[in-house]
CSV table of C-alpha atoms in Angstrom, one decimal:
chain,number,residue,atom,x,y,z
A,1,MET,CA,0.0,0.0,0.0
A,2,LYS,CA,2.9,2.4,0.9
A,3,LYS,CA,4.6,1.6,-2.5
A,4,ARG,CA,1.3,2.4,-4.3
A,5,MET,CA,0.9,5.7,-2.5
A,6,LEU,CA,4.5,6.7,-3.3
A,7,ALA,CA,4.0,5.9,-6.9
A,8,LEU,CA,0.8,8.0,-7.0
A,9,SER,CA,2.6,10.8,-5.3
A,10,LEU,CA,5.5,10.8,-7.8
A,11,ALA,CA,2.9,10.6,-10.7
A,12,MET,CA,1.2,13.7,-9.4
A,13,THR,CA,4.5,15.8,-9.3
A,14,MET,CA,6.1,14.6,-12.6
A,15,PRO,CA,5.4,16.1,-16.0
A,16,LEU,CA,2.6,14.3,-17.8
A,17,PHE,CA,4.8,13.5,-20.8
A,18,SER,CA,8.4,13.9,-21.9
A,19,GLY,CA,9.4,17.4,-22.8
A,20,GLN,CA,7.0,19.3,-20.6
A,21,ALA,CA,8.2,22.1,-18.3
A,22,SER,CA,7.7,21.5,-14.6
A,23,ALA,CA,5.3,23.9,-12.9
A,24,GLN,CA,6.8,26.7,-10.8
A,25,VAL,CA,5.8,28.9,-7.9
A,26,ARG,CA,6.4,32.4,-9.3
A,27,HIS,CA,6.5,35.7,-7.4
A,28,LEU,CA,6.2,38.7,-9.7
A,29,TYR,CA,6.6,42.3,-8.2
A,30,LEU,CA,5.0,45.3,-9.8
A,31,ALA,CA,4.8,49.0,-8.7
A,32,ALA,CA,2.0,51.3,-9.6
A,33,THR,CA,3.0,55.0,-10.1
A,34,ASP,CA,3.1,57.8,-12.8
A,35,GLY,CA,5.4,58.8,-15.5
A,36,TYR,CA,5.7,60.6,-18.9
A,37,HIS,CA,6.0,59.4,-22.4
A,38,HIS,CA,6.5,61.0,-25.7
A,39,LEU,CA,4.3,60.9,-28.8
A,40,PRO,CA,5.8,61.9,-32.2
A,41,ASP,CA,4.2,65.2,-33.2
A,42,HIS,CA,5.3,64.6,-36.8
A,43,ASN,CA,5.0,62.0,-39.6
A,44,VAL,CA,7.9,60.0,-41.1
A,45,TYR,CA,8.4,62.3,-44.0
A,46,GLY,CA,11.4,64.6,-43.6
A,47,ILE,CA,12.5,63.0,-40.4
A,48,THR,CA,15.8,60.9,-40.6
A,49,PRO,CA,17.5,58.9,-37.8
A,50,ALA,CA,20.1,61.7,-37.8
A,51,THR,CA,17.4,64.4,-37.0
A,52,LEU,CA,15.2,62.2,-34.8
A,53,ALA,CA,16.7,63.9,-31.6
A,54,THR,CA,15.4,67.3,-32.7
A,55,ALA,CA,12.0,66.1,-34.2
A,56,PRO,CA,8.9,67.5,-32.5
A,57,TYR,CA,7.4,65.3,-29.8
A,58,ARG,CA,4.4,65.8,-27.5
A,59,LYS,CA,5.3,64.9,-23.9
A,60,VAL,CA,2.2,63.6,-22.1
A,61,TYR,CA,1.5,62.5,-18.5
A,62,MET,CA,0.7,58.9,-17.8
A,63,ARG,CA,0.0,56.3,-15.0
A,64,GLY,CA,1.4,52.9,-15.3
A,65,PHE,CA,3.5,50.1,-13.7
A,66,CYS,CA,7.1,49.1,-13.6
A,67,ASP,CA,9.1,46.0,-12.5
A,68,ASP,CA,9.6,46.3,-8.8
A,69,VAL,CA,12.1,43.4,-8.9
A,70,ASP,CA,11.9,42.2,-5.3
A,71,GLY,CA,9.2,44.5,-4.0
A,72,THR,CA,11.7,47.3,-3.1
A,73,GLN,CA,13.3,48.7,-6.2
A,74,ALA,CA,10.8,50.9,-8.0
A,75,VAL,CA,10.7,54.7,-7.4
A,76,PRO,CA,7.8,57.1,-8.0
A,77,GLY,CA,7.8,58.2,-11.7
A,78,CYS,CA,9.1,54.9,-13.2
A,79,ALA,CA,5.9,53.9,-15.1
A,80,ASN,CA,6.5,52.1,-18.3
A,81,MET,CA,4.4,52.2,-21.5
A,82,PRO,CA,3.1,49.5,-21.8
A,83,ALA,CA,3.6,47.7,-18.4
A,84,PRO,CA,5.8,44.7,-18.1
A,85,ILE,CA,4.7,41.4,-19.7
A,86,ILE,CA,3.5,38.7,-17.3
A,87,ASP,CA,4.8,35.6,-19.1
A,88,VAL,CA,4.2,32.3,-17.3
A,89,THR,CA,3.8,28.6,-18.0
A,90,GLN,CA,0.7,26.5,-17.7
A,91,GLY,CA,0.5,24.9,-14.2
A,92,ASP,CA,2.4,27.6,-12.5
A,93,ASP,CA,1.3,29.0,-9.2
A,94,VAL,CA,1.6,32.8,-9.7
A,95,PHE,CA,1.7,35.4,-6.9
A,96,VAL,CA,1.6,39.0,-8.3
A,97,HIS,CA,2.7,41.5,-5.7
A,98,LEU,CA,1.4,45.1,-6.2
A,99,ARG,CA,3.0,48.0,-4.4
A,100,ASN,CA,1.3,51.5,-4.9
A,101,ILE,CA,4.3,53.8,-4.5
A,102,GLY,CA,2.3,57.0,-5.3
A,103,ASN,CA,3.1,59.7,-7.8
A,104,ALA,CA,6.3,61.7,-8.6
A,105,ASN,CA,4.0,64.5,-9.8
A,106,PRO,CA,2.7,66.2,-6.6
A,107,TYR,CA,-0.2,67.8,-8.5
A,108,ALA,CA,-1.8,64.6,-9.8
A,109,PRO,CA,-4.5,62.9,-7.8
A,110,ALA,CA,-3.2,60.3,-5.3
A,111,ASP,CA,-5.4,57.3,-6.5
A,112,PRO,CA,-5.6,53.7,-5.3
A,113,HIS,CA,-4.9,51.0,-7.8
A,114,THR,CA,-5.5,47.3,-8.5
A,115,ILE,CA,-4.4,44.6,-10.8
A,116,HIS,CA,-7.1,43.0,-12.9
A,117,LEU,CA,-5.9,39.8,-14.7
A,118,HIS,CA,-8.3,40.2,-17.7
A,119,GLY,CA,-9.7,36.9,-18.9
A,120,MET,CA,-8.5,34.8,-16.0
A,121,GLU,CA,-10.8,32.5,-14.0
A,122,LEU,CA,-10.3,33.9,-10.5
A,123,THR,CA,-11.9,34.3,-7.1
A,124,THR,CA,-13.5,37.6,-6.5
A,125,GLN,CA,-10.8,38.5,-4.0
A,126,ASN,CA,-8.1,38.1,-6.7
A,127,ASP,CA,-10.0,39.7,-9.6
A,128,GLY,CA,-8.9,43.3,-9.0
A,129,PHE,CA,-12.4,44.8,-9.4
A,130,ASN,CA,-12.3,47.2,-6.4
A,131,GLU,CA,-16.0,47.6,-6.2
A,132,THR,CA,-16.4,44.0,-5.1
A,133,ALA,CA,-13.0,43.3,-3.6
A,134,PHE,CA,-10.4,45.7,-2.4
A,135,GLU,CA,-8.2,48.5,-3.7
A,136,VAL,CA,-4.6,49.4,-2.8
A,137,PRO,CA,-4.0,53.0,-1.6
A,138,ASP,CA,-0.6,54.7,-1.5
A,139,THR,CA,-0.8,55.0,2.3
A,140,PRO,CA,2.4,53.7,3.9
A,141,GLY,CA,1.7,50.4,5.7
A,142,GLN,CA,-1.4,49.7,3.6
A,143,ASN,CA,0.0,50.1,0.0
A,144,THR,CA,0.7,46.4,-0.9
A,145,ALA,CA,-1.4,43.5,-1.9
A,146,VAL,CA,-0.9,40.1,-3.5
A,147,TYR,CA,-3.0,38.6,-6.2
A,148,TYR,CA,-2.9,34.8,-6.9
A,149,PHE,CA,-3.8,32.8,-9.9
A,150,LYS,CA,-3.2,29.3,-11.1
A,151,ALA,CA,-2.0,29.4,-14.8
A,152,GLN,CA,-4.5,27.0,-16.3
A,153,LYS,CA,-5.5,27.9,-19.9
A,154,PRO,CA,-2.6,28.7,-22.3
A,155,GLY,CA,-3.1,31.7,-24.6
A,156,THR,CA,-3.0,35.5,-24.8
A,157,TYR,CA,-4.3,37.7,-22.1
A,158,MET,CA,-4.0,41.3,-20.8
A,159,TRP,CA,-3.9,42.9,-17.4
A,160,HIS,CA,-4.7,46.4,-16.2
A,161,CYS,CA,-5.8,48.5,-13.2
A,162,HIS,CA,-9.5,48.4,-12.6
A,163,VAL,CA,-9.9,51.5,-10.4
A,164,GLU,CA,-11.8,54.1,-12.4
A,165,ALA,CA,-11.1,51.9,-15.4
A,166,SER,CA,-12.3,54.4,-18.0
A,167,GLU,CA,-9.6,56.7,-16.7
A,168,HIS,CA,-6.7,54.5,-15.5
A,169,ILE,CA,-6.5,52.3,-18.6
A,170,THR,CA,-6.4,55.1,-21.1
A,171,LEU,CA,-3.7,56.8,-18.9
A,172,GLY,CA,-1.5,53.7,-19.5
A,173,MET,CA,-2.1,51.2,-16.7
A,174,TYR,CA,-2.1,48.0,-18.8
A,175,GLY,CA,0.2,45.2,-20.0
A,176,ALA,CA,0.2,42.0,-22.0
A,177,MET,CA,0.0,38.5,-20.4
A,178,VAL,CA,0.9,35.2,-21.9
A,179,ILE,CA,0.4,31.7,-20.5
A,180,ARG,CA,2.5,29.1,-22.4
A,181,PRO,CA,1.6,25.4,-22.7
A,182,ARG,CA,3.8,23.1,-20.6
A,183,ARG,CA,5.2,21.3,-23.7
A,184,ALA,CA,8.6,22.7,-24.2
A,185,THR,CA,10.0,20.9,-27.3
A,186,PHE,CA,8.5,23.3,-29.7
A,187,ASN,CA,6.8,26.7,-29.9
A,188,SER,CA,3.0,26.6,-29.9
A,189,VAL,CA,0.2,28.7,-28.6
A,190,TYR,CA,-2.0,25.9,-27.1
A,191,GLY,CA,0.1,22.8,-27.1
A,192,GLY,CA,0.4,21.9,-30.8
A,193,ASN,CA,-3.0,20.2,-31.5
A,194,TYR,CA,-4.5,23.1,-33.4
A,195,LEU,CA,-1.9,23.8,-36.1
A,196,ASP,CA,-0.7,26.5,-33.8
A,197,ARG,CA,3.1,26.0,-33.9
A,198,PHE,CA,5.2,28.9,-34.8
A,199,ASP,CA,8.8,30.0,-35.4
A,200,LYS,CA,8.6,33.5,-34.0
A,201,GLU,CA,6.1,35.5,-32.0
A,202,TYR,CA,5.1,39.1,-31.7
A,203,LEU,CA,2.9,41.0,-29.3
A,204,MET,CA,0.8,43.8,-30.7
A,205,VAL,CA,-0.9,45.8,-28.0
A,206,LEU,CA,-3.3,48.3,-29.6
A,207,THR,CA,-4.6,51.4,-27.8
A,208,ASP,CA,-5.4,55.1,-28.2
A,209,VAL,CA,-4.7,58.4,-26.4
A,210,ASP,CA,-6.6,61.6,-25.9
A,211,THR,CA,-3.9,64.0,-24.7
A,212,ARG,CA,-6.4,66.3,-23.2
A,213,SER,CA,-7.3,63.7,-20.6
A,214,ARG,CA,-3.6,63.3,-19.7
A,215,ASP,CA,-3.1,67.1,-19.4
A,216,PHE,CA,-6.1,67.4,-17.0
A,217,ILE,CA,-5.0,64.6,-14.7
A,218,GLN,CA,-1.4,66.0,-14.7
A,219,LEU,CA,-2.6,69.2,-13.2
A,220,ALA,CA,-5.9,68.3,-11.6
A,221,ALA,CA,-4.8,68.8,-8.0
A,222,ALA,CA,-2.9,72.0,-8.5
A,223,PRO,CA,-3.1,74.3,-5.4
A,224,ALA,CA,-4.6,77.9,-5.9
A,225,GLY,CA,-2.0,80.4,-7.1
A,226,SER,CA,0.6,77.8,-8.1
A,227,PRO,CA,2.3,77.6,-11.5
A,228,ALA,CA,0.5,74.3,-12.0
A,229,GLU,CA,-2.8,75.9,-11.6
A,230,ALA,CA,-1.8,78.7,-14.1
A,231,GLU,CA,-1.0,75.9,-16.6
A,232,LEU,CA,-4.2,74.2,-15.9
A,233,LEU,CA,-6.2,77.4,-16.6
A,234,ARG,CA,-4.2,78.1,-19.8
A,235,ARG,CA,-5.1,74.8,-21.2
A,236,PHE,CA,-8.7,74.4,-20.2
A,237,ASP,CA,-10.2,77.9,-19.2
A,238,LYS,CA,-12.0,78.6,-22.4
A,239,ASN,CA,-14.0,81.4,-20.9
A,240,SER,CA,-10.8,83.1,-19.6
A,241,ASN,CA,-12.4,84.0,-16.3
A,242,GLY,CA,-9.9,82.4,-14.0
A,243,THR,CA,-12.0,79.5,-13.0
A,244,LEU,CA,-12.9,76.2,-14.6
A,245,GLU,CA,-16.7,75.9,-15.3
A,246,PRO,CA,-18.3,72.5,-15.2
A,247,GLU,CA,-18.3,72.2,-19.0
A,248,GLU,CA,-14.5,73.0,-19.0
A,249,GLN,CA,-13.7,70.1,-16.7
A,250,TYR,CA,-12.4,67.1,-18.7
A,251,ASN,CA,-15.2,64.4,-19.0
A,252,PHE,CA,-14.0,61.0,-20.1
A,253,THR,CA,-17.2,60.6,-22.1
A,254,ASP,CA,-15.8,63.3,-24.3
A,255,PHE,CA,-12.8,61.1,-25.1
A,256,LYS,CA,-11.5,61.8,-28.6
A,257,ALA,CA,-8.2,60.1,-29.5
A,258,ASN,CA,-5.6,62.1,-31.3
A,259,TRP,CA,-2.8,59.5,-31.2
A,260,TRP,CA,-2.9,55.7,-31.7
A,261,MET,CA,-0.3,53.3,-30.6
A,262,VAL,CA,1.2,49.8,-31.0
A,263,ASN,CA,3.1,48.6,-27.9
A,264,GLY,CA,3.1,52.1,-26.5
A,265,ARG,CA,4.6,53.8,-29.5
A,266,ALA,CA,3.2,55.6,-32.5
A,267,PHE,CA,4.7,55.1,-36.0
A,268,PRO,CA,7.4,55.7,-36.9
A,269,ASP,CA,8.7,55.0,-33.4
A,270,THR,CA,7.2,51.5,-33.8
A,271,LEU,CA,10.2,50.8,-36.1
A,272,LEU,CA,12.8,51.6,-33.5
A,273,PRO,CA,14.6,48.7,-31.6
A,274,VAL,CA,13.3,47.8,-28.2
A,275,THR,CA,14.8,49.6,-25.2
A,276,PRO,CA,15.4,48.3,-21.7
A,277,ALA,CA,12.8,49.3,-19.1
A,278,ALA,CA,14.3,51.3,-16.2
A,279,THR,CA,13.2,50.3,-12.7
A,280,THR,CA,15.3,52.7,-10.5
A,281,ALA,CA,15.7,56.5,-10.0
A,282,ALA,CA,18.1,56.6,-13.0
A,283,CYS,CA,15.3,57.1,-15.4
A,284,ASN,CA,14.4,60.3,-13.5
A,285,ASN,CA,17.9,61.9,-13.7
A,286,GLY,CA,18.9,60.0,-10.6
A,287,THR,CA,16.4,61.6,-8.2
A,288,GLY,CA,13.0,60.0,-8.7
A,289,ARG,CA,11.4,63.5,-8.3
A,290,SER,CA,13.4,65.8,-10.6
A,291,LEU,CA,10.8,68.5,-11.1
A,292,VAL,CA,11.5,71.2,-13.6
A,293,VAL,CA,11.7,74.9,-12.7
A,294,SER,CA,8.2,75.6,-13.8
A,295,ASP,CA,6.9,73.4,-11.0
A,296,THR,CA,3.9,72.0,-12.8
A,297,GLY,CA,4.8,68.5,-11.7
A,298,ASP,CA,6.9,67.8,-14.8
A,299,PHE,CA,9.9,65.3,-14.6
A,300,GLU,CA,11.7,63.1,-16.9
A,301,GLY,CA,10.0,59.7,-16.7
A,302,CYS,CA,11.2,56.4,-18.2
A,303,ASN,CA,9.9,56.7,-21.8
A,304,PRO,CA,12.1,59.2,-23.5
A,305,PRO,CA,11.4,60.7,-27.0
A,306,ALA,CA,12.6,58.9,-30.1
A,307,SER,CA,12.7,55.6,-28.3
A,308,GLY,CA,11.4,52.3,-29.4
A,309,PRO,CA,9.0,50.0,-27.5
A,310,LEU,CA,10.2,48.8,-24.2
A,311,SER,CA,11.4,45.2,-23.8
A,312,GLY,CA,8.6,44.5,-21.4
A,313,PHE,CA,10.7,42.0,-19.4
A,314,LEU,CA,9.7,41.3,-15.8
A,315,THR,CA,11.8,39.8,-13.1
A,316,GLY,CA,10.5,36.2,-12.5
A,317,SER,CA,8.7,35.9,-15.9
A,318,ASN,CA,9.7,33.7,-18.8
A,319,ASN,CA,10.5,36.7,-20.9
A,320,ALA,CA,10.3,34.7,-24.0
A,321,THR,CA,9.0,37.6,-26.1
A,322,SER,CA,9.1,41.4,-26.0
A,323,TYR,CA,7.2,44.5,-27.2
A,324,ALA,CA,9.3,44.7,-30.4
A,325,ALA,CA,6.9,45.9,-33.1
A,326,LEU,CA,9.1,45.7,-36.2
A,327,VAL,CA,8.4,42.2,-37.5
A,328,ASP,CA,11.3,40.2,-38.9
A,329,ALA,CA,10.5,37.0,-40.8
A,330,ASN,CA,12.3,34.7,-43.1
A,331,TYR,CA,10.5,33.3,-46.1
A,332,ASN,CA,8.4,30.3,-45.1
A,333,ASP,CA,8.5,31.2,-41.3
A,334,ASN,CA,5.3,30.7,-39.4
A,335,VAL,CA,5.0,33.9,-37.4
A,336,LEU,CA,2.5,34.3,-34.5
A,337,MET,CA,0.9,37.7,-33.9
A,338,ARG,CA,-0.7,38.0,-30.4
A,339,LEU,CA,-3.1,40.8,-31.0
A,340,ILE,CA,-4.4,42.6,-27.9
A,341,ASN,CA,-6.9,45.6,-28.0
A,342,ILE,CA,-6.9,47.5,-24.7
A,343,GLY,CA,-8.1,50.8,-26.3
A,344,TYR,CA,-11.6,52.2,-26.5
A,345,THR,CA,-12.4,51.5,-30.1
A,346,GLU,CA,-12.6,48.4,-32.3
A,347,VAL,CA,-9.6,48.0,-34.5
A,348,PRO,CA,-9.7,46.5,-38.1
A,349,TRP,CA,-6.1,45.2,-38.1
A,350,HIS,CA,-5.0,44.8,-41.7
A,351,ALA,CA,-2.0,43.1,-43.3
A,352,HIS,CA,-0.5,43.7,-46.8
A,353,GLY,CA,0.9,40.9,-48.9
A,354,TRP,CA,-0.3,38.0,-46.8
A,355,HIS,CA,-3.1,36.5,-44.8
A,356,PHE,CA,-3.6,35.6,-41.1
A,357,THR,CA,-4.9,32.3,-39.9
A,358,ARG,CA,-6.8,32.7,-36.6
A,359,VAL,CA,-5.9,29.9,-34.2
A,360,GLY,CA,-7.3,31.3,-31.0
A,361,LYS,CA,-9.4,34.0,-29.5
A,362,ASP,CA,-9.6,35.1,-25.9
A,363,ALA,CA,-7.2,32.3,-24.8
A,364,ASN,CA,-9.4,29.6,-26.4
A,365,PRO,CA,-8.1,27.5,-29.4
A,366,ILE,CA,-10.1,27.4,-32.6
A,367,ASP,CA,-10.7,23.9,-34.0
A,368,PRO,CA,-8.9,23.4,-37.3
A,369,THR,CA,-12.1,22.8,-39.1
A,370,ASN,CA,-13.2,26.4,-38.2
A,371,GLN,CA,-9.9,28.1,-38.9
A,372,LYS,CA,-9.9,30.4,-41.8
A,373,GLN,CA,-7.6,32.9,-43.5
A,374,GLU,CA,-8.2,36.6,-43.2
A,375,TYR,CA,-6.4,39.8,-44.2
A,376,THR,CA,-8.4,42.1,-42.0
A,377,VAL,CA,-9.1,41.1,-38.4
A,378,HIS,CA,-11.7,43.0,-36.3
A,379,ILE,CA,-10.5,43.3,-32.7
A,380,GLY,CA,-12.9,44.6,-30.2
A,381,SER,CA,-11.9,46.4,-27.0
A,382,GLY,CA,-10.8,43.8,-24.5
A,383,GLU,CA,-10.3,41.0,-27.0
A,384,THR,CA,-7.2,39.0,-27.8
A,385,HIS,CA,-6.6,37.1,-31.1
A,386,ASP,CA,-3.8,34.6,-31.9
A,387,MET,CA,-3.0,34.9,-35.6
A,388,ILE,CA,-0.4,32.8,-37.4
A,389,THR,CA,0.8,33.5,-40.9
A,390,ARG,CA,3.3,31.8,-43.1
A,391,PHE,CA,5.4,34.3,-45.0
A,392,LYS,CA,5.5,32.8,-48.4
A,393,ASP,CA,8.3,33.4,-50.9
A,394,LEU,CA,6.5,35.4,-53.6
A,395,ARG,CA,9.5,36.2,-55.8
A,396,THR,CA,8.5,33.6,-58.4
A,397,THR,CA,4.8,33.5,-57.9
A,398,GLY,CA,3.3,33.4,-61.4
A,399,GLY,CA,6.7,33.1,-62.9
A,400,TYR,CA,7.1,36.8,-63.7
A,401,ALA,CA,7.3,38.6,-60.3
A,402,SER,CA,11.1,39.1,-60.6
A,403,ASN,CA,11.0,40.7,-64.0
A,404,SER,CA,7.7,42.7,-63.9
A,405,MET,CA,9.5,46.0,-63.2
A,406,ILE,CA,10.8,48.3,-65.8
A,407,SER,CA,13.7,50.8,-65.4
A,408,ASN,CA,12.7,54.0,-63.7
A,409,GLN,CA,9.3,52.7,-62.9
A,410,GLY,CA,7.2,55.2,-60.8
A,411,SER,CA,7.8,58.8,-60.1
A,412,GLY,CA,10.7,58.4,-57.6
A,413,LEU,CA,12.0,56.7,-54.5
A,414,ASN,CA,9.6,55.2,-52.1
A,415,GLU,CA,8.8,57.9,-49.5
A,416,ILE,CA,9.7,56.0,-46.2
A,417,ALA,CA,13.0,54.5,-47.5
A,418,GLY,CA,14.6,57.9,-47.9
A,419,ALA,CA,14.3,58.6,-44.3
A,420,TRP,CA,14.4,55.2,-42.7
A,421,GLY,CA,16.9,53.3,-44.7
A,422,VAL,CA,18.8,52.6,-41.5
A,423,TYR,CA,16.3,49.7,-41.0
A,424,GLY,CA,17.3,48.1,-44.3
A,425,ILE,CA,14.5,49.6,-46.4
A,426,ASP,CA,16.1,49.7,-49.9
A,427,PRO,CA,15.6,53.3,-51.3
A,428,ALA,CA,15.3,51.6,-54.7
A,429,ALA,CA,12.9,49.0,-53.5
A,430,HIS,CA,10.8,49.4,-56.6
A,431,ASP,CA,13.4,47.8,-58.8
A,432,ASN,CA,13.6,44.1,-59.6
A,433,ASN,CA,15.5,43.1,-56.5
A,434,LEU,CA,12.9,41.2,-54.6
A,435,ASP,CA,15.0,39.5,-52.0
A,436,VAL,CA,13.8,41.7,-49.2
A,437,GLN,CA,10.1,42.6,-49.0
A,438,TRP,CA,8.6,45.2,-46.8
A,439,TYR,CA,4.9,45.2,-45.9
A,440,PRO,CA,2.8,47.5,-43.8
A,441,MET,CA,0.5,46.2,-41.1
A,442,HIS,CA,-1.9,48.8,-39.7
A,443,SER,CA,-5.4,49.7,-38.6
A,444,HIS,CA,-7.8,50.1,-41.5
A,445,ASN,CA,-9.6,52.9,-39.8
A,446,ASP,CA,-7.0,55.0,-41.6
A,447,TYR,CA,-7.3,58.1,-39.4
A,448,PHE,CA,-5.8,55.8,-36.7
A,449,VAL,CA,-2.7,55.9,-38.9
A,450,THR,CA,-2.0,59.6,-38.0
A,451,ASN,CA,-0.1,61.5,-35.3
A,452,ASN,CA,-2.3,64.4,-34.2
A,453,GLY,CA,-3.7,64.5,-37.8
A,454,ALA,CA,-0.3,63.9,-39.6
A,455,TYR,CA,-0.2,60.9,-41.9
A,456,PRO,CA,1.5,58.5,-41.8
A,457,GLY,CA,1.8,57.7,-38.1
A,458,GLY,CA,-0.2,56.1,-35.3
A,459,MET,CA,-1.2,52.5,-35.3
A,460,ALA,CA,1.1,51.0,-37.9
A,461,VAL,CA,4.1,48.8,-38.1
A,462,LEU,CA,6.2,47.3,-40.9
A,463,VAL,CA,7.0,43.6,-41.7
A,464,ARG,CA,10.4,42.6,-43.2
A,465,ALA,CA,10.4,39.4,-45.1
A,466,THR,CA,13.6,38.1,-46.5
A,467,THR,CA,16.1,35.2,-47.0
A,468,ALA,CA,18.6,37.0,-44.9
A,469,PRO,CA,19.0,36.7,-41.1
A,470,PRO,CA,17.0,39.3,-39.1
A,471,PRO,CA,18.9,42.4,-37.9
A,472,ALA,CA,20.9,42.1,-34.7
A,473,ALA,CA,18.4,44.6,-32.9
A,474,SER,CA,15.7,41.9,-33.0
A,475,THR,CA,14.9,40.5,-29.6
A,476,THR,CA,12.4,37.9,-30.7
A,477,ARG,CA,13.7,34.5,-29.5
A,478,GLN,CA,13.5,31.3,-31.3
A,479,ARG,CA,13.2,28.1,-29.2
A,480,GLY,CA,12.4,25.5,-31.8
A,481,SER,CA,11.0,25.0,-35.3
A,482,ALA,CA,7.4,24.7,-36.4
A,483,PRO,CA,6.0,22.5,-39.0
A,484,ARG,CA,5.1,24.3,-42.3
A,485,ARG,CA,1.5,25.3,-43.0
A,486,ARG,CA,0.3,24.1,-46.4
């Protein structure tokens, strides 16, 4: 009897089949605070990598999260855009520690925060919906909480603050979450049974910004007579009477986006390489509260101008992917796009040159008999879609692709290449050299592809398909090979 009990005990602790990763107990530490990030107040035309440092940017206030490492490292003002990626494995016991460290900006409201693990099956107490559970204030001694979940269903998720959700989410309090199947011998979304194996993966977190909402929150608690109050009145006092009338107060039902983003960056910054996410006072000029002379609550923050998407890495996570938004693919690669819409508006996400195959939605696999190819995917707010495409080699499609061009075809060089050739975009890409192909991928609500009205910008990325290896700046990791889709 004892031998039988021992065998049963071992069976319960061992992987179910060879190649599976063992479950872990993970402790992830996140800090809630504020920060700033920069939106390109220009389009790509006329801006080169050499002039990027002097290009116009709009600095906007934000709320967000950063990696707290061991629960002690983060400082006020370190908010990242987007927040770090929670990346765990099926079967893991995950404890997410939240510390509300308050704001670096003294004139912004001191709000409580939560973590809502969007799409997870949880107890009420771990759901992060403060109206039915609890919230975490920034009061010393009361500013920490721990959320627990069992990583059960593989797939793509998101997480965000659920205090005043209409306000805090659009301020930037959100991040991506991935649960990976326990099988570790190849890359797959759900375990390999639904034609869901892939060579590379990319996260695409889609969202929108109304900068007026950020401006108002930045200055909302300004004391009478302060420079911050003067700035608040300058921006919102339409009657010029020295007070803000009710109709002049920002109302989130008046939300009107003027920038759209992929992974926290608007095009062309989506093309830039990923940057590390700072978690210490170094991102605020070494002080954590380096306010400028104007004393409107302004400080440096962790998301500087002309910077690419953050890596998104989080201490204790798998960190098997990043927020890199420039897609690199070799011909015949199967590439997974984890599409996440955390913005206010449905997004028709459109690809040029190839089709997606939807293999999952909202962390649920789609049976192969119901999978279909699409070139425009409608993603509602709060939805996630797992899309895989095989980048076909089109150079000989039909037999004439490589010699269909004529000398001097078109009116000139393609418009983006002249400015952004540093990424390998060939300024003469309209000739008959088809070894490297560049395709856009963007919202087909085309006004989403603007920066404050300037086209092109906003919710757009580029895809690079080639026979050559990807650029060294790519951080996408390959852990195996996938069977080819046919």
